[in-house]
Backbone as JSON Lines, residues from 0, in Angstrom:
{"i":0,"aa":"M","n":[26.75,-157.46,-72.28],"ca":[27.96,-157.31,-73.44],"c":[28.02,-158.03,-74.08]}
{"i":1,"aa":"T","n":[28.21,-158.48,-75.17],"ca":[27.94,-159.37,-76.21],"c":[29.66,-160.06,-76.25]}
{"i":2,"aa":"N","n":[29.48,-161.58,-76.49],"ca":[30.74,-161.97,-77.15],"c":[31.83,-161.37,-77.25]}
{"i":3,"aa":"V","n":[31.09,-160.74,-78.59],"ca":[32.1,-159.76,-79.73],"c":[32.73,-158.62,-78.81]}
{"i":4,"aa":"D","n":[31.64,-158.0,-77.94],"ca":[32.46,-156.82,-77.04],"c":[33.78,-157.36,-76.0]}
{"i":5,"aa":"S","n":[33.36,-158.41,-75.62],"ca":[34.16,-159.32,-74.62],"c":[35.42,-159.6,-75.33]}
{"i":6,"aa":"Q","n":[35.4,-160.32,-76.58],"ca":[36.55,-160.2,-77.35],"c":[37.21,-159.27,-77.98]}
{"i":7,"aa":"F","n":[36.46,-158.32,-78.07],"ca":[37.18,-156.82,-78.47],"c":[38.29,-156.43,-77.39]}
{"i":8,"aa":"L","n":[37.41,-156.07,-76.14],"ca":[37.97,-155.77,-74.85],"c":[39.44,-156.25,-74.7]}
{"i":9,"aa":"R","n":[39.33,-157.84,-74.63],"ca":[40.3,-158.77,-74.4],"c":[41.44,-158.27,-75.4]}
{"i":10,"aa":"G","n":[40.87,-158.33,-76.42],"ca":[41.97,-158.2,-77.71],"c":[42.72,-156.82,-77.49]}
{"i":11,"aa":"L","n":[42.09,-155.48,-77.08],"ca":[42.62,-154.38,-76.81],"c":[43.81,-154.71,-75.74]}
{"i":12,"aa":"F","n":[43.55,-155.64,-74.55],"ca":[44.59,-155.42,-74.16],"c":[45.59,-156.39,-74.26]}
{"i":13,"aa":"D","n":[45.46,-157.8,-75.32],"ca":[46.53,-158.45,-75.48],"c":[47.19,-157.49,-76.62]}
{"i":14,"aa":"E","n":[46.73,-156.76,-77.79],"ca":[47.67,-155.75,-78.65],"c":[48.36,-154.82,-77.51]}
{"i":15,"aa":"E","n":[48.07,-154.03,-76.72],"ca":[48.56,-152.92,-76.1],"c":[49.51,-153.73,-74.95]}
{"i":16,"aa":"G","n":[49.42,-154.67,-74.33],"ca":[50.6,-155.33,-73.59],"c":[50.32,-154.58,-71.92]}
{"i":17,"aa":"S","n":[51.36,-154.61,-71.43],"ca":[51.59,-153.85,-70.05],"c":[52.02,-152.67,-70.37]}
{"i":18,"aa":"L","n":[51.28,-151.82,-69.6],"ca":[51.14,-150.21,-69.4],"c":[52.19,-150.14,-68.74]}
{"i":19,"aa":"H","n":[53.43,-148.87,-69.37],"ca":[54.56,-148.72,-68.72],"c":[54.42,-147.51,-67.65]}
{"i":20,"aa":"T","n":[54.62,-147.67,-66.64],"ca":[53.74,-146.73,-65.6],"c":[54.84,-145.69,-65.18]}
{"i":21,"aa":"A","n":[56.34,-146.08,-65.44],"ca":[57.47,-145.36,-64.85],"c":[57.52,-145.75,-63.02]}
{"i":22,"aa":"G","n":[56.9,-146.88,-62.98],"ca":[57.13,-147.4,-61.91],"c":[56.09,-146.91,-60.44]}
{"i":23,"aa":"R","n":[55.0,-145.85,-61.17],"ca":[54.09,-145.54,-60.49],"c":[53.07,-146.53,-60.3]}
{"i":24,"aa":"T","n":[52.21,-146.46,-58.98],"ca":[51.23,-147.75,-59.18],"c":[49.86,-146.69,-59.51]}
{"i":25,"aa":"A","n":[48.84,-147.32,-60.33],"ca":[47.73,-146.87,-60.8],"c":[46.73,-147.5,-59.95]}
{"i":26,"aa":"L","n":[45.71,-146.55,-59.65],"ca":[44.61,-146.79,-59.26],"c":[43.5,-147.08,-60.57]}
{"i":27,"aa":"Y","n":[42.76,-148.12,-60.99],"ca":[41.66,-148.58,-61.76],"c":[40.49,-148.6,-61.3]}
{"i":28,"aa":"R","n":[39.53,-148.17,-62.18],"ca":[37.69,-148.46,-61.71],"c":[37.53,-149.61,-63.19]}
{"i":29,"aa":"L","n":[36.4,-150.43,-62.62],"ca":[36.1,-151.2,-63.52],"c":[34.8,-150.83,-63.61]}
{"i":30,"aa":"Y","n":[33.9,-150.76,-64.78],"ca":[32.76,-150.22,-64.74],"c":[31.56,-151.47,-65.43]}
{"i":31,"aa":"G","n":[30.63,-151.64,-64.98],"ca":[29.53,-152.49,-65.88],"c":[28.57,-151.82,-66.23]}
{"i":32,"aa":"P","n":[27.67,-152.13,-66.96],"ca":[26.21,-151.44,-67.52],"c":[25.39,-151.05,-66.33]}
{"i":33,"aa":"E","n":[25.74,-151.59,-65.09],"ca":[24.72,-150.68,-64.06],"c":[25.55,-150.22,-63.27]}
{"i":34,"aa":"G","n":[26.71,-149.73,-63.15],"ca":[27.51,-149.04,-62.66],"c":[29.1,-149.54,-61.87]}
{"i":35,"aa":"L","n":[29.83,-149.12,-61.19],"ca":[31.19,-149.31,-60.73],"c":[31.06,-151.23,-60.04]}
{"i":36,"aa":"L","n":[31.93,-152.05,-60.76],"ca":[32.22,-152.88,-60.3],"c":[33.34,-153.29,-59.52]}
{"i":37,"aa":"Y","n":[34.38,-152.76,-59.76],"ca":[35.43,-152.98,-59.01],"c":[36.55,-151.98,-59.01]}
{"i":38,"aa":"V","n":[37.78,-151.8,-57.69],"ca":[38.54,-150.5,-57.89],"c":[39.76,-151.08,-57.26]}
{"i":39,"aa":"G","n":[40.64,-151.1,-57.89],"ca":[41.84,-151.89,-57.54],"c":[42.74,-151.22,-57.77]}
{"i":40,"aa":"I","n":[44.58,-151.78,-57.55],"ca":[45.37,-150.57,-57.61],"c":[46.64,-151.72,-58.24]}
{"i":41,"aa":"S","n":[47.64,-151.26,-59.29],"ca":[48.32,-151.96,-60.02],"c":[49.85,-151.16,-60.69]}
{"i":42,"aa":"I","n":[50.93,-151.54,-60.3],"ca":[51.86,-150.86,-61.06],"c":[51.69,-151.56,-62.48]}
{"i":43,"aa":"S","n":[50.92,-152.33,-62.78],"ca":[50.68,-152.75,-64.21],"c":[49.32,-153.29,-64.49]}
{"i":44,"aa":"P","n":[48.53,-151.8,-64.81],"ca":[47.01,-151.88,-64.64],"c":[46.57,-152.52,-65.84]}
{"i":45,"aa":"L","n":[47.03,-152.67,-66.86],"ca":[46.12,-153.49,-68.01],"c":[46.85,-154.75,-67.98]}
{"i":46,"aa":"T","n":[47.66,-154.88,-67.5],"ca":[47.8,-156.51,-67.29],"c":[47.33,-157.09,-66.06]}
{"i":47,"aa":"R","n":[46.53,-156.23,-65.13],"ca":[45.81,-156.59,-63.96],"c":[44.17,-156.2,-64.69]}
{"i":48,"aa":"V","n":[43.99,-155.41,-65.37],"ca":[42.54,-155.43,-65.81],"c":[42.28,-156.9,-66.74]}
{"i":49,"aa":"R","n":[43.48,-157.14,-67.5],"ca":[43.22,-158.36,-68.4],"c":[42.91,-159.43,-67.54]}
{"i":50,"aa":"T","n":[43.38,-159.57,-66.53],"ca":[43.69,-160.84,-65.47],"c":[42.11,-161.05,-64.73]}
{"i":51,"aa":"H","n":[41.79,-159.73,-64.29],"ca":[39.93,-159.62,-64.23],"c":[38.97,-160.12,-65.06]}
{"i":52,"aa":"L","n":[39.16,-159.46,-66.51],"ca":[38.47,-159.91,-67.15],"c":[38.34,-161.68,-68.1]}
{"i":53,"aa":"R","n":[39.55,-161.82,-67.63],"ca":[39.52,-163.6,-68.02],"c":[39.51,-164.68,-66.66]}
{"i":54,"aa":"D","n":[39.76,-164.17,-65.48],"ca":[39.32,-165.17,-64.41],"c":[38.25,-164.62,-63.45]}
{"i":55,"aa":"Q","n":[37.74,-163.4,-63.43],"ca":[36.59,-163.14,-62.76],"c":[35.09,-163.42,-63.15]}
{"i":56,"aa":"P","n":[34.45,-163.98,-62.48],"ca":[33.02,-164.11,-63.02],"c":[32.49,-162.89,-63.76]}
{"i":57,"aa":"W","n":[32.97,-162.06,-63.11],"ca":[32.15,-160.49,-63.35],"c":[32.78,-159.94,-64.41]}
{"i":58,"aa":"G","n":[34.24,-160.41,-65.03],"ca":[34.67,-159.86,-66.09],"c":[34.13,-159.55,-67.56]}
{"i":59,"aa":"P","n":[32.98,-160.51,-68.03],"ca":[32.5,-160.27,-68.91],"c":[31.42,-159.11,-69.25]}
{"i":60,"aa":"Y","n":[31.19,-158.62,-68.06],"ca":[30.24,-157.34,-67.65],"c":[31.26,-156.03,-67.9]}
{"i":61,"aa":"V","n":[32.25,-156.11,-67.9],"ca":[33.11,-154.94,-67.77],"c":[32.96,-154.22,-69.27]}
{"i":62,"aa":"I","n":[32.52,-152.94,-69.14],"ca":[32.19,-152.24,-70.43],"c":[32.91,-150.89,-70.47]}
{"i":63,"aa":"G","n":[33.73,-150.17,-69.44],"ca":[34.46,-149.22,-68.64],"c":[35.48,-149.43,-68.14]}
{"i":64,"aa":"I","n":[36.92,-148.73,-68.33],"ca":[37.74,-148.56,-67.28],"c":[38.29,-147.34,-67.17]}
{"i":65,"aa":"Q","n":[38.74,-146.88,-66.21],"ca":[39.1,-145.5,-65.6],"c":[40.53,-145.78,-65.08]}
{"i":66,"aa":"I","n":[41.65,-145.08,-65.38],"ca":[42.81,-145.66,-64.69],"c":[43.43,-143.83,-64.44]}
{"i":67,"aa":"D","n":[43.87,-143.82,-63.07],"ca":[44.69,-142.85,-62.42],"c":[45.68,-143.03,-61.75]}
{"i":68,"aa":"Y","n":[46.28,-142.1,-61.3],"ca":[47.76,-142.14,-60.59],"c":[47.9,-141.5,-59.47]}
{"i":69,"aa":"P","n":[47.43,-141.33,-58.48],"ca":[46.91,-140.54,-57.35],"c":[48.69,-141.02,-56.79]}
{"i":70,"aa":"D","n":[48.79,-139.98,-55.94],"ca":[49.92,-139.78,-55.09],"c":[50.32,-141.19,-54.24]}
{"i":71,"aa":"D","n":[49.01,-141.3,-53.39],"ca":[49.49,-142.66,-52.35],"c":[48.09,-143.38,-53.1]}
{"i":72,"aa":"A","n":[48.62,-144.72,-53.81],"ca":[47.21,-145.28,-54.72],"c":[46.77,-146.04,-53.22]}
{"i":73,"aa":"E","n":[47.45,-146.6,-52.49],"ca":[46.47,-147.27,-50.92],"c":[45.38,-146.65,-50.5]}
{"i":74,"aa":"A","n":[46.02,-145.34,-50.13],"ca":[44.85,-144.54,-49.27],"c":[43.97,-144.14,-50.48]}
{"i":75,"aa":"A","n":[44.09,-143.9,-51.89],"ca":[42.96,-143.66,-52.68],"c":[42.1,-144.77,-52.8]}
{"i":76,"aa":"E","n":[42.62,-145.65,-53.38],"ca":[41.61,-147.16,-52.97],"c":[41.02,-147.22,-52.13]}
{"i":77,"aa":"R","n":[41.23,-147.22,-50.97],"ca":[40.52,-147.23,-49.78],"c":[39.39,-146.37,-49.31]}
{"i":78,"aa":"V","n":[39.77,-145.1,-49.9],"ca":[38.79,-144.22,-49.79],"c":[37.91,-144.29,-51.06]}
{"i":79,"aa":"A","n":[38.27,-144.71,-52.31],"ca":[37.37,-145.15,-53.27],"c":[36.3,-146.36,-53.17]}
{"i":80,"aa":"V","n":[37.12,-147.18,-52.66],"ca":[36.23,-148.28,-52.07],"c":[35.08,-148.01,-51.31]}
{"i":81,"aa":"Q","n":[35.6,-147.47,-50.24],"ca":[34.58,-147.15,-48.9],"c":[33.58,-146.21,-49.46]}
{"i":82,"aa":"A","n":[33.93,-145.21,-50.54],"ca":[32.94,-143.91,-50.78],"c":[32.13,-144.6,-51.94]}
{"i":83,"aa":"E","n":[32.81,-145.02,-52.54],"ca":[32.02,-145.51,-54.23],"c":[31.26,-146.74,-54.01]}
{"i":84,"aa":"R","n":[31.68,-147.87,-53.03],"ca":[31.03,-149.0,-52.88],"c":[30.76,-149.91,-54.22]}
{"i":85,"aa":"P","n":[31.88,-150.43,-54.83],"ca":[32.28,-150.9,-56.02],"c":[31.6,-152.47,-55.89]}
{"i":86,"aa":"R","n":[30.75,-152.83,-56.46],"ca":[30.19,-154.32,-56.03],"c":[30.85,-155.33,-55.79]}
{"i":87,"aa":"Y","n":[32.07,-155.92,-56.39],"ca":[32.69,-157.02,-56.11],"c":[34.1,-156.67,-55.52]}
{"i":88,"aa":"N","n":[34.3,-155.41,-54.88],"ca":[35.37,-155.41,-53.77],"c":[34.91,-155.87,-52.42]}
{"i":89,"aa":"V","n":[35.95,-156.54,-52.01],"ca":[35.78,-157.19,-50.6],"c":[36.23,-156.58,-49.7]}
{"i":90,"aa":"V","n":[37.54,-156.12,-49.62],"ca":[38.62,-156.12,-48.44],"c":[38.16,-154.6,-47.89]}
{"i":91,"aa":"F","n":[37.43,-153.74,-48.44],"ca":[37.24,-152.31,-47.82],"c":[35.94,-151.83,-47.59]}
{"i":92,"aa":"N","n":[34.99,-152.74,-48.25],"ca":[33.48,-152.46,-48.52],"c":[32.57,-153.29,-47.29]}
{"i":93,"aa":"G","n":[33.29,-153.89,-46.34],"ca":[32.64,-154.51,-45.15],"c":[32.13,-153.17,-44.12]}
{"i":94,"aa":"L","n":[31.89,-153.34,-43.11],"ca":[31.32,-153.04,-42.41],"c":[32.19,-152.1,-41.29]}
{"i":95,"aa":"N","n":[33.57,-153.12,-40.78],"ca":[34.41,-153.08,-40.38],"c":[35.93,-153.02,-41.22]}
{"i":96,"aa":"P","n":[36.1,-152.21,-41.82],"ca":[37.12,-152.26,-42.86],"c":[38.53,-152.81,-42.23]}
{"i":97,"aa":"P","n":[39.66,-153.49,-42.64],"ca":[40.95,-153.55,-41.73],"c":[41.4,-152.34,-41.28]}
{"i":98,"aa":"P","n":[42.23,-152.5,-40.76],"ca":[43.1,-151.02,-40.18],"c":[44.42,-150.49,-41.03]}
{"i":99,"aa":"P","n":[44.49,-149.28,-41.01],"ca":[45.24,-149.08,-42.18],"c":[46.9,-149.47,-41.8]}
{"i":100,"aa":"P","n":[47.35,-149.71,-43.09],"ca":[48.75,-150.36,-43.06],"c":[49.64,-149.76,-41.9]}
{"i":101,"aa":"D","n":[50.77,-150.54,-41.84],"ca":[51.82,-149.55,-41.1],"c":[52.29,-148.93,-41.82]}
{"i":102,"aa":"R","n":[52.75,-147.33,-41.24],"ca":[52.96,-146.5,-42.28],"c":[54.81,-146.73,-42.49]}
{"i":103,"aa":"A","n":[55.27,-146.96,-41.43],"ca":[56.75,-147.14,-41.03],"c":[56.93,-148.25,-42.37]}
{"i":104,"aa":"A","n":[56.34,-149.15,-42.06],"ca":[56.52,-150.49,-43.0],"c":[56.19,-150.26,-44.65]}
{"i":105,"aa":"R","n":[55.19,-149.47,-45.05],"ca":[55.09,-148.73,-46.26],"c":[56.02,-147.99,-46.79]}
{"i":106,"aa":"R","n":[56.5,-147.22,-45.62],"ca":[57.61,-146.49,-46.05],"c":[59.33,-147.16,-46.57]}
{"i":107,"aa":"R","n":[59.36,-148.32,-45.58],"ca":[60.35,-148.73,-46.04],"c":[60.35,-149.55,-47.16]}
{"i":108,"aa":"A","n":[59.05,-149.64,-47.66],"ca":[59.05,-150.67,-48.96],"c":[59.21,-149.39,-50.2]}
{"i":109,"aa":"E","n":[58.61,-148.37,-49.57],"ca":[58.73,-147.24,-50.62],"c":[60.27,-147.17,-51.0]}
{"i":110,"aa":"L","n":[61.09,-146.59,-49.72],"ca":[62.34,-146.7,-49.95],"c":[63.21,-147.52,-50.98]}
{"i":111,"aa":"A","n":[62.99,-148.71,-50.22],"ca":[63.44,-149.58,-51.05],"c":[63.06,-149.71,-52.72]}
{"i":112,"aa":"A","n":[62.16,-149.16,-53.15],"ca":[61.73,-149.33,-54.41],"c":[62.55,-147.94,-54.8]}
{"i":113,"aa":"E","n":[62.65,-146.98,-54.21],"ca":[62.99,-145.8,-54.86],"c":[64.76,-145.85,-54.95]}
{"i":114,"aa":"R","n":[65.31,-146.84,-54.17],"ca":[66.7,-147.16,-54.11],"c":[67.08,-148.32,-55.31]}
{"i":115,"aa":"R","n":[65.85,-148.99,-55.54],"ca":[66.29,-149.69,-57.21],"c":[66.23,-148.77,-58.05]}
{"i":116,"aa":"R","n":[65.25,-147.72,-58.27],"ca":[64.95,-146.64,-59.61],"c":[66.57,-145.77,-59.32]}
{"i":117,"aa":"L","n":[67.03,-145.75,-58.14],"ca":[67.79,-144.71,-57.93],"c":[69.41,-145.52,-58.98]}
{"i":118,"aa":"A","n":[69.69,-146.88,-58.31],"ca":[70.57,-147.69,-59.22],"c":[69.96,-147.97,-60.51]}
{"i":119,"aa":"E","n":[68.99,-147.67,-61.02],"ca":[68.49,-147.9,-62.44],"c":[68.94,-146.77,-62.91]}
{"i":120,"aa":"F","n":[68.9,-145.24,-62.56],"ca":[69.48,-144.16,-63.03],"c":[70.92,-144.26,-63.21]}
{"i":121,"aa":"E","n":[71.63,-144.43,-62.13],"ca":[72.76,-144.38,-62.07],"c":[73.74,-145.44,-62.8]}
{"i":122,"aa":"A","n":[73.0,-146.41,-63.55],"ca":[73.66,-147.63,-64.1],"c":[73.46,-147.22,-65.65]}
{"i":123,"aa":"A","n":[72.15,-145.99,-66.12],"ca":[72.5,-145.63,-67.41],"c":[73.22,-144.89,-68.11]}
{"i":124,"aa":"V","n":[73.41,-145.22,-69.46],"ca":[74.62,-144.76,-70.03],"c":[73.91,-143.54,-70.74]}
{"i":125,"aa":"P","n":[74.32,-142.32,-70.6],"ca":[73.79,-141.23,-71.55],"c":[74.28,-141.27,-73.04]}
{"i":126,"aa":"E","n":[73.18,-140.84,-74.0],"ca":[73.41,-141.36,-75.55],"c":[74.0,-139.75,-76.02]}
{"i":127,"aa":"S","n":[73.42,-138.86,-75.3],"ca":[73.75,-137.17,-75.54],"c":[73.61,-136.6,-74.16]}
{"i":128,"aa":"T","n":[74.31,-135.34,-74.5],"ca":[74.05,-134.39,-73.91],"c":[72.74,-133.74,-72.66]}
{"i":129,"aa":"A","n":[71.93,-133.94,-73.5],"ca":[70.58,-134.15,-73.16],"c":[70.05,-135.51,-72.06]}
{"i":130,"aa":"H","n":[70.11,-136.23,-72.73],"ca":[70.05,-137.78,-72.12],"c":[71.11,-137.69,-70.46]}
{"i":131,"aa":"L","n":[72.03,-136.96,-70.88],"ca":[72.73,-136.83,-69.46],"c":[72.03,-135.54,-68.63]}
{"i":132,"aa":"R","n":[71.58,-135.04,-68.81],"ca":[71.12,-133.99,-68.11],"c":[69.84,-134.37,-67.42]}
{"i":133,"aa":"L","n":[69.02,-134.98,-68.26],"ca":[67.63,-135.75,-67.98],"c":[68.06,-137.13,-66.67]}
{"i":134,"aa":"I","n":[69.42,-137.53,-66.88],"ca":[69.4,-138.68,-65.99],"c":[69.81,-137.99,-64.62]}
{"i":135,"aa":"T","n":[70.83,-136.97,-64.79],"ca":[71.28,-136.17,-63.58],"c":[70.48,-135.77,-62.57]}
{"i":136,"aa":"R","n":[69.28,-135.06,-63.35],"ca":[68.19,-134.19,-62.89],"c":[67.11,-135.82,-61.91]}
{"i":137,"aa":"G","n":[67.19,-136.88,-62.71],"ca":[66.16,-138.04,-62.21],"c":[66.96,-138.58,-60.53]}
{"i":138,"aa":"I","n":[68.63,-138.27,-61.14],"ca":[69.38,-138.91,-60.03],"c":[69.24,-137.77,-58.63]}
{"i":139,"aa":"R","n":[69.2,-136.63,-58.93],"ca":[69.15,-135.8,-57.92],"c":[67.82,-136.02,-57.13]}
{"i":140,"aa":"A","n":[66.69,-135.97,-57.95],"ca":[65.51,-136.1,-57.42],"c":[65.34,-137.46,-56.75]}
{"i":141,"aa":"K","n":[65.7,-138.62,-57.15],"ca":[65.74,-140.0,-56.39],"c":[66.32,-139.85,-54.95]}
{"i":142,"aa":"Q","n":[67.6,-139.11,-55.51],"ca":[68.69,-138.64,-53.76],"c":[67.58,-137.88,-52.63]}
{"i":143,"aa":"A","n":[66.92,-137.01,-53.44],"ca":[66.13,-136.14,-52.35],"c":[65.2,-136.71,-51.72]}
{"i":144,"aa":"R","n":[64.18,-137.72,-52.81],"ca":[63.25,-138.68,-52.16],"c":[63.67,-139.66,-50.98]}
{"i":145,"aa":"I","n":[64.93,-140.25,-51.57],"ca":[65.29,-141.05,-50.42],"c":[66.08,-140.26,-48.89]}
{"i":146,"aa":"A","n":[66.57,-139.06,-49.19],"ca":[66.96,-138.76,-47.73],"c":[65.34,-138.12,-47.33]}
{"i":147,"aa":"R","n":[64.19,-137.88,-47.91],"ca":[63.09,-137.5,-47.26],"c":[62.79,-138.75,-46.8]}
{"i":148,"aa":"L","n":[62.36,-139.79,-47.43],"ca":[61.98,-141.0,-46.82],"c":[62.8,-141.47,-45.41]}
{"i":149,"aa":"V","n":[64.09,-141.33,-45.57],"ca":[64.86,-141.82,-44.24],"c":[64.52,-141.06,-43.39]}
{"i":150,"aa":"R","n":[64.45,-139.64,-43.55],"ca":[64.04,-138.91,-42.15],"c":[62.69,-138.88,-41.92]}
{"i":151,"aa":"E","n":[61.47,-139.48,-42.76],"ca":[60.25,-139.77,-42.06],"c":[60.44,-141.51,-41.22]}
{"i":152,"aa":"I","n":[61.12,-142.22,-41.86],"ca":[61.19,-143.27,-41.12],"c":[62.12,-143.14,-39.88]}
{"i":153,"aa":"E","n":[62.8,-142.27,-39.4],"ca":[63.32,-142.08,-38.25],"c":[62.69,-141.38,-37.44]}
{"i":154,"aa":"G","n":[61.84,-140.63,-37.89],"ca":[60.57,-140.03,-37.22],"c":[59.87,-140.28,-37.05]}
{"i":155,"aa":"T","n":[59.68,-141.72,-37.24],"ca":[58.41,-142.58,-36.64],"c":[58.78,-143.5,-35.07]}
{"i":156,"aa":"G","n":[60.3,-143.33,-35.56],"ca":[60.85,-144.47,-34.17],"c":[61.09,-145.93,-34.2]}
{"i":157,"aa":"S","n":[61.0,-146.16,-35.41],"ca":[60.93,-147.44,-35.94],"c":[62.77,-147.86,-36.16]}
{"i":158,"aa":"E","n":[62.92,-149.03,-36.68],"ca":[64.43,-149.52,-36.72],"c":[64.51,-148.69,-37.86]}
{"i":159,"aa":"Q","n":[66.19,-148.44,-37.91],"ca":[66.98,-147.7,-39.14],"c":[66.86,-148.55,-40.45]}
{"i":160,"aa":"P","n":[66.4,-147.93,-41.32],"ca":[66.72,-148.66,-42.71],"c":[67.83,-149.33,-43.09]}
{"i":161,"aa":"K","n":[68.19,-150.56,-43.74],"ca":[69.69,-150.7,-43.86],"c":[70.26,-149.9,-45.36]}
{"i":162,"aa":"Q","n":[71.03,-149.58,-45.43],"ca":[71.83,-149.06,-46.47],"c":[71.9,-149.77,-47.92]}
């Protein structure tokens, strides 16, 4: 890749800024001329990719980017790295990958994030009846998700989440 190409890619991210993902975690793949270079996850994938392009020694070789939004980005990252063997991933690329993260801890973190999002929905001031319907639907969806996460955490036998 020429310097002009690298500058063009970097320029795209500077103009684009951070990708609004509505709180979802993205799974991104970075490709070079010879194949997959890196797989990662981020809630702000374009900003993270821009950091890789700027800071990693392999950044100038990135010629392609793929961004997906799987339901469980952490698990998808683990599977992608183990199956696709990107050249510059370290953590899951070894013979003995680390154990899976504690499910209850991950659910508690997810619960905290869902509660923050619910608070944002509840604090929103509707501009019209259509906005009110969308906000009400969002609040109900977040309340249902929080209730499900609380049930899952209680089912793991770990300590109760704090309200």
